[in-house]
Amino acid sequence: MAAVPDEASTSVKTEPELPEEVKSENAGSVKNEEPVLGNGNGVSPKPPSPQVAPAAVTSQASSCSEMPDRQTLLAVLQFLRKSNLRESADILRRETGLLSAEDALSPEPSGEADGAEQQTLLSRVSAGNSGGSAAAGGATSNSGCNAGIPVRAPLSSGPQDQPDVSAVLSAYTQQGDPTLYQDYYSGLKRFIESVLDCHRAELSQLFYPLFVHMYLELVYNQHENEAKSFFDKFHGDQECYYEDDLRVLASLTKKEHMKGNETMLDFRTSKFVLRISRDSYQLLKRHLQERQNNQIWSIVQEHLYIDIFDGMPRSKQQIDAMVGSLSGEAKREANKVKVFFGLLKEPEIEVPLDDEDEEGENEEGKPKKKKPKKDSIGSKSKKQDPNAPPQNRIPLPELKDSDKLDKIMIMKEAAKRVRLGSDILPSICFYTFLNAYQGLTAVDVTDDSSMIGGGFADSTVRVWSLTPKKLRSVKSTSDLNLIDKESDDVLERIMDERTASEMKVLYGHSGPVYATSFSPDRNYLLSCSEDGTIRLWSLQTFTCLVAYKGHNYPVWDAQFSPYGYYFVSGGHDRVARLWATDHYQPLRIFAGHLADVISTRFHPNSNYIATASTDRTVRLWDVLNGNCVRIFTGHKGPIHSMTFTPNGKFLASGGTDGRVLLWDIGHGLMVGELKGHTNTIYALKFSRDGEILASGSMDNTVCLWDAIKAFEDLETDDFTSATGHINLHEHSQEMLLGTYLTKSTPVVHLHFTRRNLLLAAGAYSPQ
């Protein structure tokens, strides 16, 4: 279980071979403080202009003989002289440091030329040649010496009998001419707007990444005035959901600014993913080839990942549903790994014969009571689910006697559970925090609905009892020694009645508390804070047991596993961490998000963890090996809430865009889009039987959705491996069962009791 280094303090040096984290787009979250030059793996950004060539090129050049490179340049100059292209020859001599045509044509190596500049220039020249072949007839091939230099792919796929050297050189000089960037972008824009509608929607995806990369190139090469003019002219053409990113981009006006901006470094070092049909791609390629637009093509080749599929181009509605994340759309390959989304087999529990009469035959009664619900999304079965992971795939804590008693109680409550549906909606009980001047920031409710915990901006955690039974602490050590430990009511005797109260305050954090989470057995409470720590509190003594320190920045969320023992956290350092309560260091570090991880959830079988981020993606991670097995894109803003269906097959997510998106875990697809809220969605919860989805928002409403209808018409045949897309319901209002307005109280938490009563919570916000 090797830990990944903390991203915030990690930098990668530009060496010939980069670590695996940088090569992989899925795992690539390690940040580079300087733009990394090519390593031959096809994932590096475009090399800078010759005058700022990093030392990495020099080191690679020094390991090879300079003679073949020089011979290539001499051949190019010879060709230019024969073609009477004196101006191009002069430019080439100036760039390579060759003083005169006579010197240039001399076979002896010139001491004036710098090895790094020659290598960089050669990479530009060889860009226009097929497979990096020699630029002129008879020139020596440089394939052995240039292994570390990225060579741009040719515009045409066929072999070239006579390389067009003048076109190559003109493309090279244009790359140094910042005044032509606007012409390039405008020309591509006119072309895309002139193509057929079916292709226009797909090719329009190019506008944003090209705009960003062209602007960054201008800034990086210190053409500040041209960069400002380029930004002012075209930033208004970008999609509205990129507004926040464009605001960040507008603040980068100098090369020095780029070094400290992690978001833009991510954009520069990772590939933006576009999913385009083969026909649309060929149309684009043909246009750029005819126009000899090497500047646009080099960006497409080096900074974008074109996920090409065979079949009909997607419609604008289909594309709009899936795009919007910081890194583009998820690759289809990223969602092909098999996921064990089924539930683990429930343990056999003997029910005592002297239990309540109605539960006397519980062992036979349990299956009978479950039978009416077998068609429900949330139903459980005593048979092994074929989609479930092996029972021992990850080590889970053994059941204690108290856990077995709790499971018996759950079975009893399930027998009395209200069967919800479109015609039978749950009752909603709203807990309003009044006079919460210390700022309510987080809420959680125990599984049995007996306690509610809140995190506050004044660094406190407060716990209330939701039953007539008051909260009591364990007696002092001296008093415990006087208790008869063999008595039947020893658990009652150890509690100190003098400490009984309806509410307990927990002090320990030194910053606002952003999340709270009760353990399944109700013995512990987790809290995480701006102070970078996660604290584990005992609900027996109401004291802090452990402060887990691993995040260097604020921790936005922390959640217990459904089985206890494990918990997951996510924070401003852009990683999620898996912990165990008895280890002070994390067991796993999940690195891959390009921005803050603000919501974390365990899958019902505890084998997977879902993380949501301000990079507008949801990722699913395998607890066993730490791999990212799903990437979901489609949200147009930061994602603040998630919840799994009780059967583990689907996931719902909500964020600042006011939309609830539904995801099929097994196929890795978006299968639904629910529109009804007008503000950020902070709370999502499925009912215990999975028939109703409740969503709570900052717009002061709770919405109830028909989950059965959302999933029952799902035709996986509609999914094709070619496009990786499924047609969504066009009218989500048909699935909206009800909207319930609060009295100026934003909804921050939702919880279904074991009998399917819906509890909601929030702090009253006077207008």
C-alpha positions in Angstrom: 0.0 0.0 0.0 2.4 2.6 -1.2 1.3 6.2 -0.5 1.3 8.7 -3.3 3.2 11.9 -2.4 1.2 14.9 -1.3 0.5 16.9 -4.4 0.7 20.3 -2.8 4.4 19.9 -2.0 5.5 17.8 -4.9 7.2 19.0 -8.0 8.5 16.9 -10.9 11.8 17.7 -12.5 12.2 17.7 -16.2 14.2 14.6 -16.7 14.3 12.2 -19.7 11.9 9.7 -18.0 8.9 11.0 -16.0 7.2 9.0 -13.2 4.2 7.0 -14.1 1.8 9.4 -12.4 2.6 12.1 -15.0 2.3 9.7 -18.0 -1.2 8.5 -17.1 -4.1 11.0 -17.6 -6.2 9.1 -15.1 -3.7 9.1 -12.3 -1.8 12.2 -13.4 -2.3 14.5 -10.5 1.3 15.3 -9.7 2.0 18.9 -10.4 4.9 20.4 -12.3 6.2 23.7 -11.2 7.8 24.2 -14.6 6.2 23.1 -18.0 7.7 19.7 -18.7 9.5 19.3 -22.0 8.8 16.2 -24.1 9.9 12.7 -23.1 8.8 10.9 -26.2 5.6 9.6 -24.6 3.2 11.8 -26.4 1.9 13.5 -23.2 4.2 16.4 -23.0 3.2 20.0 -23.8 4.5 21.8 -26.8 8.2 22.7 -26.4 8.9 26.4 -25.9 10.6 28.6 -28.5 14.4 28.2 -29.0 15.5 31.1 -26.9 14.0 29.6 -23.8 14.9 26.0 -24.3 15.3 24.2 -20.9 18.3 22.4 -19.9 16.6 19.1 -20.4 17.0 19.4 -24.2 20.7 20.2 -23.8 21.2 17.1 -21.7 19.5 15.0 -24.3 21.4 16.6 -27.2 24.8 16.1 -25.5 24.2 12.4 -25.4 24.0 12.2 -29.2 26.3 13.2 -32.0 25.6 16.7 -33.3 26.9 15.9 -36.8 23.7 14.3 -38.3 21.6 17.2 -37.0 23.9 19.7 -38.6 23.9 17.8 -41.8 20.1 17.9 -41.8 20.2 21.7 -41.4 22.8 22.0 -44.1 20.6 20.0 -46.5 17.7 22.4 -45.7 19.9 25.4 -46.4 21.1 23.9 -49.6 17.6 23.3 -50.8 16.6 26.9 -49.9 19.5 28.3 -51.9 18.6 26.2 -54.9 14.9 27.4 -54.7 16.1 31.0 -54.3 14.4 31.3 -50.9 17.0 33.7 -49.6 14.8 35.2 -46.8 14.0 31.8 -45.4 17.6 30.9 -45.6 18.6 34.0 -43.7 16.0 33.3 -40.9 17.3 29.7 -40.6 20.9 30.9 -40.4 20.0 33.5 -37.7 18.1 30.9 -35.6 20.9 28.3 -35.8 23.7 30.7 -35.2 25.3 30.1 -38.6 27.0 33.3 -39.7 27.0 33.0 -43.5 25.8 30.8 -46.3 29.4 29.7 -46.9 29.8 28.8 -43.2 26.5 27.0 -43.3 27.5 24.9 -46.3 30.9 24.1 -44.7 31.0 20.4 -43.5 32.9 21.4 -40.4 30.8 21.8 -37.3 30.3 25.4 -36.3 31.2 26.4 -32.8 28.6 29.2 -32.9 25.6 27.0 -32.9 24.1 26.0 -29.6 23.2 22.3 -29.3 19.9 23.0 -27.5 18.8 25.5 -30.2 19.7 23.0 -32.9 17.7 20.3 -31.3 14.7 22.5 -30.7 14.8 23.8 -34.2 15.2 20.3 -35.6 12.1 19.2 -33.7 10.2 22.1 -35.4 11.6 21.2 -38.9 10.9 17.5 -38.6 7.3 18.3 -37.6 6.3 18.7 -41.2 8.0 15.5 -42.4 6.6 12.1 -42.5 7.6 10.2 -39.4 10.5 12.5 -38.7 12.3 11.7 -41.9 15.1 13.9 -43.2 14.1 17.3 -44.4 15.8 17.1 -47.7 16.9 14.2 -50.0 20.1 12.6 -48.9 20.1 14.0 -45.4 21.0 11.6 -42.6 18.2 10.3 -40.5 18.2 11.5 -36.9 15.9 8.9 -35.4 18.5 7.6 -33.1 19.6 10.9 -31.7 16.2 12.5 -31.3 14.5 10.0 -29.1 13.7 12.5 -26.4 12.3 15.2 -28.8 8.5 15.1 -29.5 7.9 15.0 -33.3 4.6 16.4 -34.4 2.5 14.1 -36.6 2.3 15.0 -40.3 -0.9 16.6 -41.5 -1.4 14.0 -44.2 -1.3 10.3 -43.4 0.2 9.3 -46.8 3.9 9.3 -47.6 5.4 12.5 -49.1 7.6 12.1 -52.1 8.9 15.7 -51.9 8.8 17.3 -48.5 7.5 20.9 -48.7 10.3 22.6 -46.8 9.1 26.1 -47.4 5.8 25.2 -45.8 7.6 23.8 -42.8 9.7 26.9 -42.4 6.8 29.2 -42.8 4.9 27.3 -40.1 7.9 27.7 -37.9 8.2 31.4 -38.4 4.5 31.8 -37.9 4.7 30.1 -34.5 7.0 32.9 -33.5 4.6 35.6 -34.9 2.0 36.3 -32.2 0.0 38.6 -34.5 -1.3 35.6 -36.5 -3.0 33.8 -33.6 -6.2 35.8 -34.0 -6.3 34.9 -37.7 -5.8 31.2 -36.9 -8.6 31.1 -34.4 -11.0 33.2 -36.5 -10.3 31.0 -39.5 -11.1 27.8 -37.6 -14.2 29.5 -36.2 -15.5 30.4 -39.7 -14.8 26.9 -40.9 -16.7 25.2 -38.0 -19.6 27.6 -38.4 -19.9 26.7 -42.1 -20.0 22.9 -41.8 -23.2 20.8 -41.5 -25.1 21.0 -38.3 -24.3 17.4 -37.4 -20.6 18.1 -37.4 -20.8 21.7 -36.0 -21.8 20.6 -32.5 -18.9 18.2 -32.2 -16.3 20.5 -33.7 -17.4 23.4 -31.6 -15.9 21.5 -28.6 -12.5 22.6 -29.9 -13.1 26.3 -29.3 -12.4 26.4 -25.5 -9.3 24.2 -25.3 -7.7 25.9 -28.3 -8.6 29.3 -26.9 -6.9 28.5 -23.6 -3.8 26.9 -25.1 -3.2 29.7 -27.7 -3.6 32.3 -24.9 -1.2 30.4 -22.7 1.4 30.1 -25.5 1.2 33.9 -26.0 1.7 34.5 -22.3 4.4 31.9 -22.0 6.3 33.4 -24.8 5.9 36.9 -23.2 3.7 38.4 -25.9 1.5 40.1 -23.3 -0.2 42.7 -25.4 -1.1 40.2 -28.1 -2.4 37.8 -25.4 -4.6 40.5 -23.9 -6.0 41.4 -27.3 -6.6 37.7 -28.1 -8.4 37.1 -24.8 -10.6 40.2 -25.2 -11.7 39.3 -28.7 -12.6 35.6 -28.1 -13.4 35.0 -24.4 -17.0 36.0 -25.0 -17.4 33.1 -27.5 -16.8 30.4 -24.8 -19.5 28.4 -23.1 -21.1 29.9 -19.9 -19.9 27.0 -17.7 -16.3 28.0 -18.3 -16.8 31.5 -16.8 -14.9 30.7 -13.5 -12.0 29.2 -15.5 -11.9 32.2 -17.7 -11.7 34.5 -14.7 -8.6 32.6 -13.5 -7.2 32.7 -17.0 -7.7 36.4 -17.3 -5.5 36.9 -14.2 -2.5 35.2 -15.9 -1.0 38.0 -17.9 2.7 37.2 -17.4 4.9 34.1 -17.7 5.7 34.4 -14.0 2.0 34.0 -13.1 1.7 30.6 -14.7 4.3 29.1 -12.4 2.2 29.5 -9.3 -1.2 28.7 -10.8 -1.9 25.0 -10.4 -5.1 25.0 -12.4 -3.5 26.3 -15.5 -0.4 24.1 -15.0 -2.9 21.2 -15.0 -4.4 22.4 -18.2 -0.9 22.8 -19.8 0.4 19.4 -18.7 -2.7 17.2 -19.0 -4.6 16.5 -22.1 -8.1 17.9 -22.7 -10.4 15.1 -23.8 -12.8 15.6 -26.7 -15.2 12.8 -27.9 -15.7 13.2 -31.7 -17.0 11.0 -34.5 -14.6 9.8 -37.1 -16.4 11.8 -39.9 -16.1 15.0 -37.9 -12.5 14.4 -37.1 -11.6 13.7 -40.8 -13.4 16.9 -41.8 -11.2 18.9 -39.3 -8.0 17.2 -40.4 -8.7 17.8 -44.0 -9.4 21.5 -43.4 -6.2 22.0 -41.4 -4.2 20.1 -44.0 -5.5 22.3 -46.8 -4.8 25.5 -44.9 -1.4 24.2 -43.7 -2.5 25.4 -40.3 0.3 23.8 -38.3 -0.2 26.0 -35.2 -3.8 24.7 -34.6 -2.8 21.2 -35.6 0.2 21.1 -33.2 -2.1 22.1 -30.3 -4.6 19.4 -31.3 -1.8 16.8 -31.5 0.1 17.7 -28.3 -2.5 19.1 -25.9 -5.8 17.4 -26.8 -6.9 13.8 -26.6 -9.4 13.1 -29.4 -11.5 10.1 -28.4 -12.7 9.0 -31.9 -15.7 6.8 -32.3 -17.4 5.2 -35.3 -21.0 6.0 -36.0 -23.3 9.0 -36.3 -22.1 12.3 -34.8 -23.7 13.2 -31.5 -26.4 15.9 -31.2 -25.8 19.2 -29.4 -28.1 18.0 -26.6 -26.1 14.8 -26.1 -22.8 16.7 -26.1 -24.0 19.4 -23.7 -25.1 16.7 -21.2 -21.6 15.2 -21.0 -19.1 18.1 -21.3 -18.1 20.8 -18.9 -15.4 19.4 -16.7 -12.0 21.0 -16.2 -10.3 18.3 -18.4 -13.0 17.9 -21.0 -15.1 14.7 -21.3 -14.2 11.4 -19.8 -12.5 8.9 -22.0 -14.5 5.8 -22.9 -11.5 3.7 -21.9 -11.6 5.1 -18.4 -15.0 3.5 -17.7 -14.4 0.0 -19.1 -13.0 -1.6 -16.0 -15.3 -4.1 -14.3 -16.8 -2.8 -11.1 -18.3 -5.1 -8.5 -21.3 -2.9 -7.6 -23.4 -5.7 -5.9 -24.0 -6.0 -2.2 -22.1 -8.3 0.1 -24.1 -11.3 1.5 -25.7 -10.5 4.8 -24.5 -12.6 7.7 -26.9 -15.2 9.2 -28.1 -13.8 12.5 -29.9 -16.0 15.1 -32.8 -14.1 16.6 -33.4 -15.0 20.3 -36.6 -17.0 20.9 -37.5 -14.8 23.9 -37.6 -11.7 21.7 -40.9 -9.8 21.0 -43.7 -12.1 19.9 -44.1 -10.6 16.5 -40.5 -11.3 15.8 -40.4 -14.8 17.3 -40.2 -16.5 13.9 -37.9 -13.8 12.4 -35.5 -16.3 10.9 -38.3 -17.6 8.6 -40.1 -14.2 8.5 -37.2 -12.2 7.2 -37.3 -13.6 3.7 -41.1 -13.3 3.7 -41.0 -9.7 4.7 -38.5 -9.0 2.0 -40.4 -10.7 -0.8 -42.8 -7.9 -1.4 -39.8 -5.7 -2.0 -37.8 -7.9 -4.2 -38.6 -5.8 -7.3 -37.4 -2.7 -5.5 -34.1 -1.0 -6.3 -33.0 -1.2 -2.7 -33.9 -4.8 -2.0 -31.3 -7.1 -0.4 -31.1 -10.9 -0.9 -29.7 -13.7 1.2 -28.3 -15.1 -2.1 -24.9 -14.0 -3.3 -25.2 -11.1 -5.8 -23.4 -12.1 -9.1 -22.1 -8.5 -9.3 -20.9 -8.5 -5.7 -17.2 -8.6 -4.9 -15.8 -11.6 -3.1 -16.7 -11.5 0.6 -13.0 -11.3 1.6 -11.9 -8.9 -1.2 -11.0 -6.3 1.4 -10.8 -7.0 5.2 -13.9 -5.8 7.0 -14.4 -5.7 10.8 -16.0 -8.6 12.5 -19.5 -8.3 13.8 -19.6 -7.6 17.5 -22.6 -8.7 19.7 -23.8 -5.1 19.7 -23.7 -5.1 15.9 -25.8 -8.2 15.7 -28.4 -6.7 18.1 -28.5 -3.7 15.9 -29.1 -5.8 12.8 -32.0 -7.5 14.5 -33.4 -4.0 15.3 -33.0 -3.1 11.6 -34.9 -6.2 10.6 -37.7 -5.3 13.0 -37.9 -1.7 11.7 -37.8 -2.9 8.1 -41.0 -5.0 8.8 -42.8 -1.8 9.7 -41.3 0.3 6.9 -43.6 2.3 4.8 -43.5 1.2 1.1 -43.0 4.5 -0.8 -43.9 5.2 -4.4 -45.2 7.9 -6.7 -48.6 7.8 -4.9 -47.2 7.3 -1.4 -44.7 10.0 -0.5 -42.8 10.2 2.7 -43.5 12.5 5.6 -40.8 15.1 6.1 -39.6 16.2 9.5 -37.4 19.3 9.2 -34.9 20.2 12.0 -34.2 24.0 11.9 -31.2 25.4 13.7 -32.3 28.7 15.0 -30.0 31.5 16.1 -27.0 29.6 14.6 -24.9 32.7 14.7 -21.8 30.5 15.0 -22.5 29.4 11.4 -23.8 25.9 10.7 -21.5 24.2 8.2 -22.3 20.5 8.4 -25.0 18.1 9.7 -25.2 14.3 10.1 -27.8 11.9 11.7 -27.1 8.5 13.1 -28.4 5.5 11.2 -31.0 4.8 13.9 -32.0 8.5 13.9 -31.3 8.8 17.6 -28.7 11.6 17.4 -27.9 14.6 15.2 -24.5 16.2 15.0 -23.6 19.6 13.6 -20.3 21.3 12.7 -20.0 25.0 13.1 -17.8 27.9 11.9 -16.7 28.6 15.5 -14.7 25.3 15.5 -17.1 23.4 17.7 -19.0 20.2 17.1 -22.4 19.8 18.8 -24.4 16.7 19.3 -28.1 16.5 20.2 -30.3 13.7 21.2 -33.4 13.2 19.0 -35.1 11.0 21.5 -36.3 11.5 25.0 -33.2 9.7 26.2 -30.6 12.3 27.2 -26.9 12.1 26.3 -24.7 10.9 29.2 -21.0 10.5 29.7 -19.2 7.5 31.3 -18.5 7.8 35.0 -15.0 8.6 36.3 -12.4 5.8 36.8 -12.9 5.8 40.6 -16.6 5.5 40.2 -16.3 2.7 37.6 -14.3 0.6 40.1 -17.3 0.4 42.4 -19.6 -1.1 39.7 -20.5 -4.8 39.7 -19.2 -5.7 36.2 -21.3 -9.0 36.2 -24.6 -7.3 36.6 -27.1 -7.4 33.7 -27.5 -3.6 33.5 -23.8 -2.8 33.6 -24.0 -0.6 30.5 -26.6 1.6 32.3 -24.6 1.7 35.5 -21.4 3.0 33.9 -23.2 6.1 32.7 -23.2 9.2 34.9 -26.7 10.6 35.3 -25.2 13.9 36.6 -23.8 14.6 33.0 -27.2 14.0 31.3 -28.2 16.7 28.9 -29.9 17.1 25.5 -26.8 18.5 23.9 -23.0 18.1 24.1 -20.3 20.5 22.8 -17.0 19.0 21.5 -14.0 21.4 21.5 -10.7 20.6 19.7 -10.7 22.0 16.2 -9.0 25.4 15.5 -11.0 26.2 12.4 -14.5 25.9 10.9 -15.8 22.3 10.9 -16.9 21.3 7.4 -18.2 17.8 7.9 -19.4 15.3 10.5 -20.1 11.6 10.3 -21.4 9.1 12.9 -20.0 5.6 12.9 -22.6 2.8 12.2 -22.5 1.6 15.8 -23.0 5.2 17.1 -19.9 5.0 19.4 -17.8 7.5 17.4 -18.2 10.7 15.5 -15.8 12.0 12.8 -15.3 15.7 12.1 -13.0 17.5 9.7 -11.9 21.1 9.7 -10.1 24.0 8.0 -7.2 23.3 10.4 -6.3 20.3 8.2 -7.1 17.6 10.8 -9.8 14.9 11.1 -10.8 14.2 14.7 -12.4 11.0 16.1 -14.7 11.7 19.0 -16.0 9.1 21.5 -19.7 9.4 22.1 -19.3 7.5 25.4 -17.0 10.1 27.0 -17.6 13.0 24.5 -13.8 13.6 24.2 -11.4 13.5 21.3 -9.6 10.2 20.9 -7.4 10.9 17.8 -6.5 13.8 15.5 -5.5 12.4 12.1 -3.0 14.6 10.3 -2.3 14.0 6.6 -3.9 16.8 4.7 -1.9 20.0 4.6 -4.9 22.2 3.8 -8.6 22.4 4.8 -10.4 19.1 4.8 -13.8 19.5 3.2 -15.4 16.1 3.9 -14.9 12.9 5.9 -17.3 9.9 5.9 -17.4 6.6 7.7 -17.7 3.3 5.8 -21.1 1.5 6.1 -19.2 -1.2 8.0 -17.3 1.2 10.3 -13.6 1.1 10.9 -12.6 2.7 7.6 -13.3 6.3 6.7 -12.4 8.5 3.7 -11.5 12.2 3.6 -11.1 14.8 0.8 -9.6 18.3 0.9 -8.1 21.3 -0.7 -5.0 19.4 -1.6 -7.0 17.7 -4.3 -6.6 14.1 -3.1 -8.8 11.8 -1.1 -7.4 9.6 1.6 -8.6 6.3 3.0 -8.0 5.8 6.7 -8.6 3.1 9.4 -9.5 4.3 12.9 -6.6 2.4 14.4 -4.0 3.8 12.0 -2.7 7.4 12.4 -1.6 7.5 8.7 -3.7 6.9 5.6 -3.9 3.5 4.0 -4.5 4.8 0.5 -4.1 8.1 -1.3 -6.4 8.7 -4.3 -4.8 11.2 -6.6 -6.3 12.3 -9.9 -8.6 15.2 -9.4 -7.5 18.6 -10.8 -9.1 20.6 -8.0 -10.5 20.4 -4.5 -12.2 17.1 -3.4 -15.3 18.4 -1.6 -17.5 15.3 -1.3 -16.7 11.7 -0.5 -18.9 8.7 -0.2 -18.4 4.9 0.4 -20.2 2.5 -1.9 -22.7 0.3 0.1 -20.3 -2.7 -0.2 -17.3 -0.6 1.0 -15.1 -1.8 -1.9 -15.3 1.5 -3.7 -15.2 5.2 -2.9 -16.8 8.0 -4.9 -15.2 11.5 -4.8 -16.7 14.7 -6.2 -14.6 17.8 -7.0 -14.6 21.4 -8.1 -13.0 20.1 -11.3 -16.6 19.1 -12.1 -16.0 15.4 -12.2 -17.0 12.4 -10.1 -14.5 9.6 -9.8 -14.9 6.1 -8.4 -11.9 4.5 -6.8 -11.1 0.9 -6.0 -10.3 0.6 -2.3 -8.3 -2.7 -2.9 -5.7 -1.2 -5.2 -6.3 2.6 -5.3 -7.1 2.7 -9.0 -9.6 5.1 -10.6 -12.2 2.8 -12.2 -14.8 5.5 -13.3 -14.8 9.1 -14.3 -18.1 10.8 -14.7 -18.4 14.2 -16.5 -21.4 16.3 -17.1 -21.8 18.8 -14.3 -21.3 22.4 -15.2 -20.1 23.5 -11.7 -18.5 22.2 -8.5 -20.2 19.0 -7.2 -21.2 19.2 -3.5 -23.3 16.1 -2.8 -23.5 12.4 -3.8 -25.5 9.3 -2.7 -25.6 5.7 -3.8 -28.8 3.7 -4.3 -29.2 1.1 -1.5 -28.4 -1.7 -4.0 -25.2 0.0 -5.1 -26.1 0.0 -8.8 -26.5 3.8 -9.3 -25.1 7.0 -8.1 -26.7 10.4 -7.9 -24.7 13.7 -7.7 -25.7 17.4 -7.4 -23.8 20.6 -7.4 -23.8 24.4 -8.0 -25.5 23.9 -11.4 -28.7 23.0 -9.7 -28.9 19.6 -11.6 -29.1 16.1 -10.2 -27.3 13.7 -12.5 -27.8 9.9 -12.3 -25.0 7.5 -13.1 -25.0 3.8 -13.9 -21.9 2.3 -12.1 -21.7 -0.9 -14.0 -21.8 0.7 -17.5 -20.0 3.9 -16.6 -22.8 6.0 -18.1 -24.9 9.1 -17.3 -28.5 7.7 -17.3 -30.6 10.6 -16.0 -30.7 14.4 -15.5 -33.1 15.9 -13.0 -33.8 19.6 -13.3 -35.9 21.4 -10.6 -33.6 23.3 -8.3 -32.5 26.9 -8.8 -29.4 26.8 -6.6 -26.6 24.6 -5.3 -27.7 21.1 -4.2 -26.1 20.3 -0.9 -28.0 17.1 0.1 -29.1 13.9 -1.7 -30.5 10.7 -0.2 -32.3 7.7 -1.5 -35.1 6.1 0.5 -34.3 2.8 2.3 -36.1 0.9 -0.5 -34.5 3.0 -3.2 -37.9 4.1 -4.6 -37.6 7.8 -3.9 -34.7 10.2 -4.3 -34.8 13.3 -2.1 -32.7 16.4 -2.9 -32.1 19.5 -0.7 -30.8 22.8 -2.0 -29.8 26.3 -1.1 -33.0 27.5 -2.8 -34.8 26.5 0.5 -36.6 23.5 -1.1 -36.7 19.7 -0.7 -37.6 17.9 -4.0 -38.8 14.3 -4.2 -38.1 12.3 -7.4 -39.4 9.0 -8.7 -36.3 6.9 -8.8 -38.1 3.8 -10.1 -39.3 5.7 -13.1 -35.8 7.2 -13.7 -34.3 3.7 -13.8 -37.0 1.3 -14.9 -37.0 2.4 -18.6 -33.3 2.2 -18.8 -32.4 0.3 -21.9 -28.7 -0.6 -21.8 -29.1 -1.7 -25.4 -29.4 2.0 -26.2 -25.8 2.2 -25.0 -23.3 1.6 -27.7 -19.6 1.1 -27.1 -19.0 3.4 -30.1 -20.3 6.6 -28.5 -20.4 5.6 -24.8 -23.7 7.5 -24.5 -27.3 6.8 -23.7 -30.3 8.9 -24.6 -31.6 10.7 -21.5 -35.2 11.5 -20.5 -36.1 14.8 -22.0 -38.7 15.8 -19.4 -37.3 15.3 -15.9 -40.4 17.1 -14.6 -42.3 13.9 -15.1 -40.2 12.3 -12.4 -40.6 15.2 -9.9 -43.1 14.0 -7.3 -43.2 17.1 -5.1 -41.4 20.3 -4.1 -41.5 21.4 -0.5 -40.5 24.9 0.5 -38.9 25.8 3.9 -39.2 29.1 5.7 -36.0 30.7 4.5 -33.9 27.7 5.5 -31.3 26.2 3.1 -31.3 22.4 3.2 -27.8 21.0 4.1 -28.7 17.4 5.1 -31.2 14.7 4.3 -31.8 11.4 6.1 -34.3 8.6 5.7 -35.1 6.7 8.9 -35.4 3.0 8.9 -39.1 3.3 8.5 -38.7 5.8 5.5 -39.6 9.0 7.3 -37.5 11.8 5.8 -35.5 14.0 8.1 -34.1 17.3 6.8 -31.9 19.9 8.5 -30.6 23.4 7.9 -30.0 26.7 9.7 -32.6 29.5 9.4 -31.3 32.3 7.3 -33.0 35.6 8.0 -33.3 37.7 4.8 
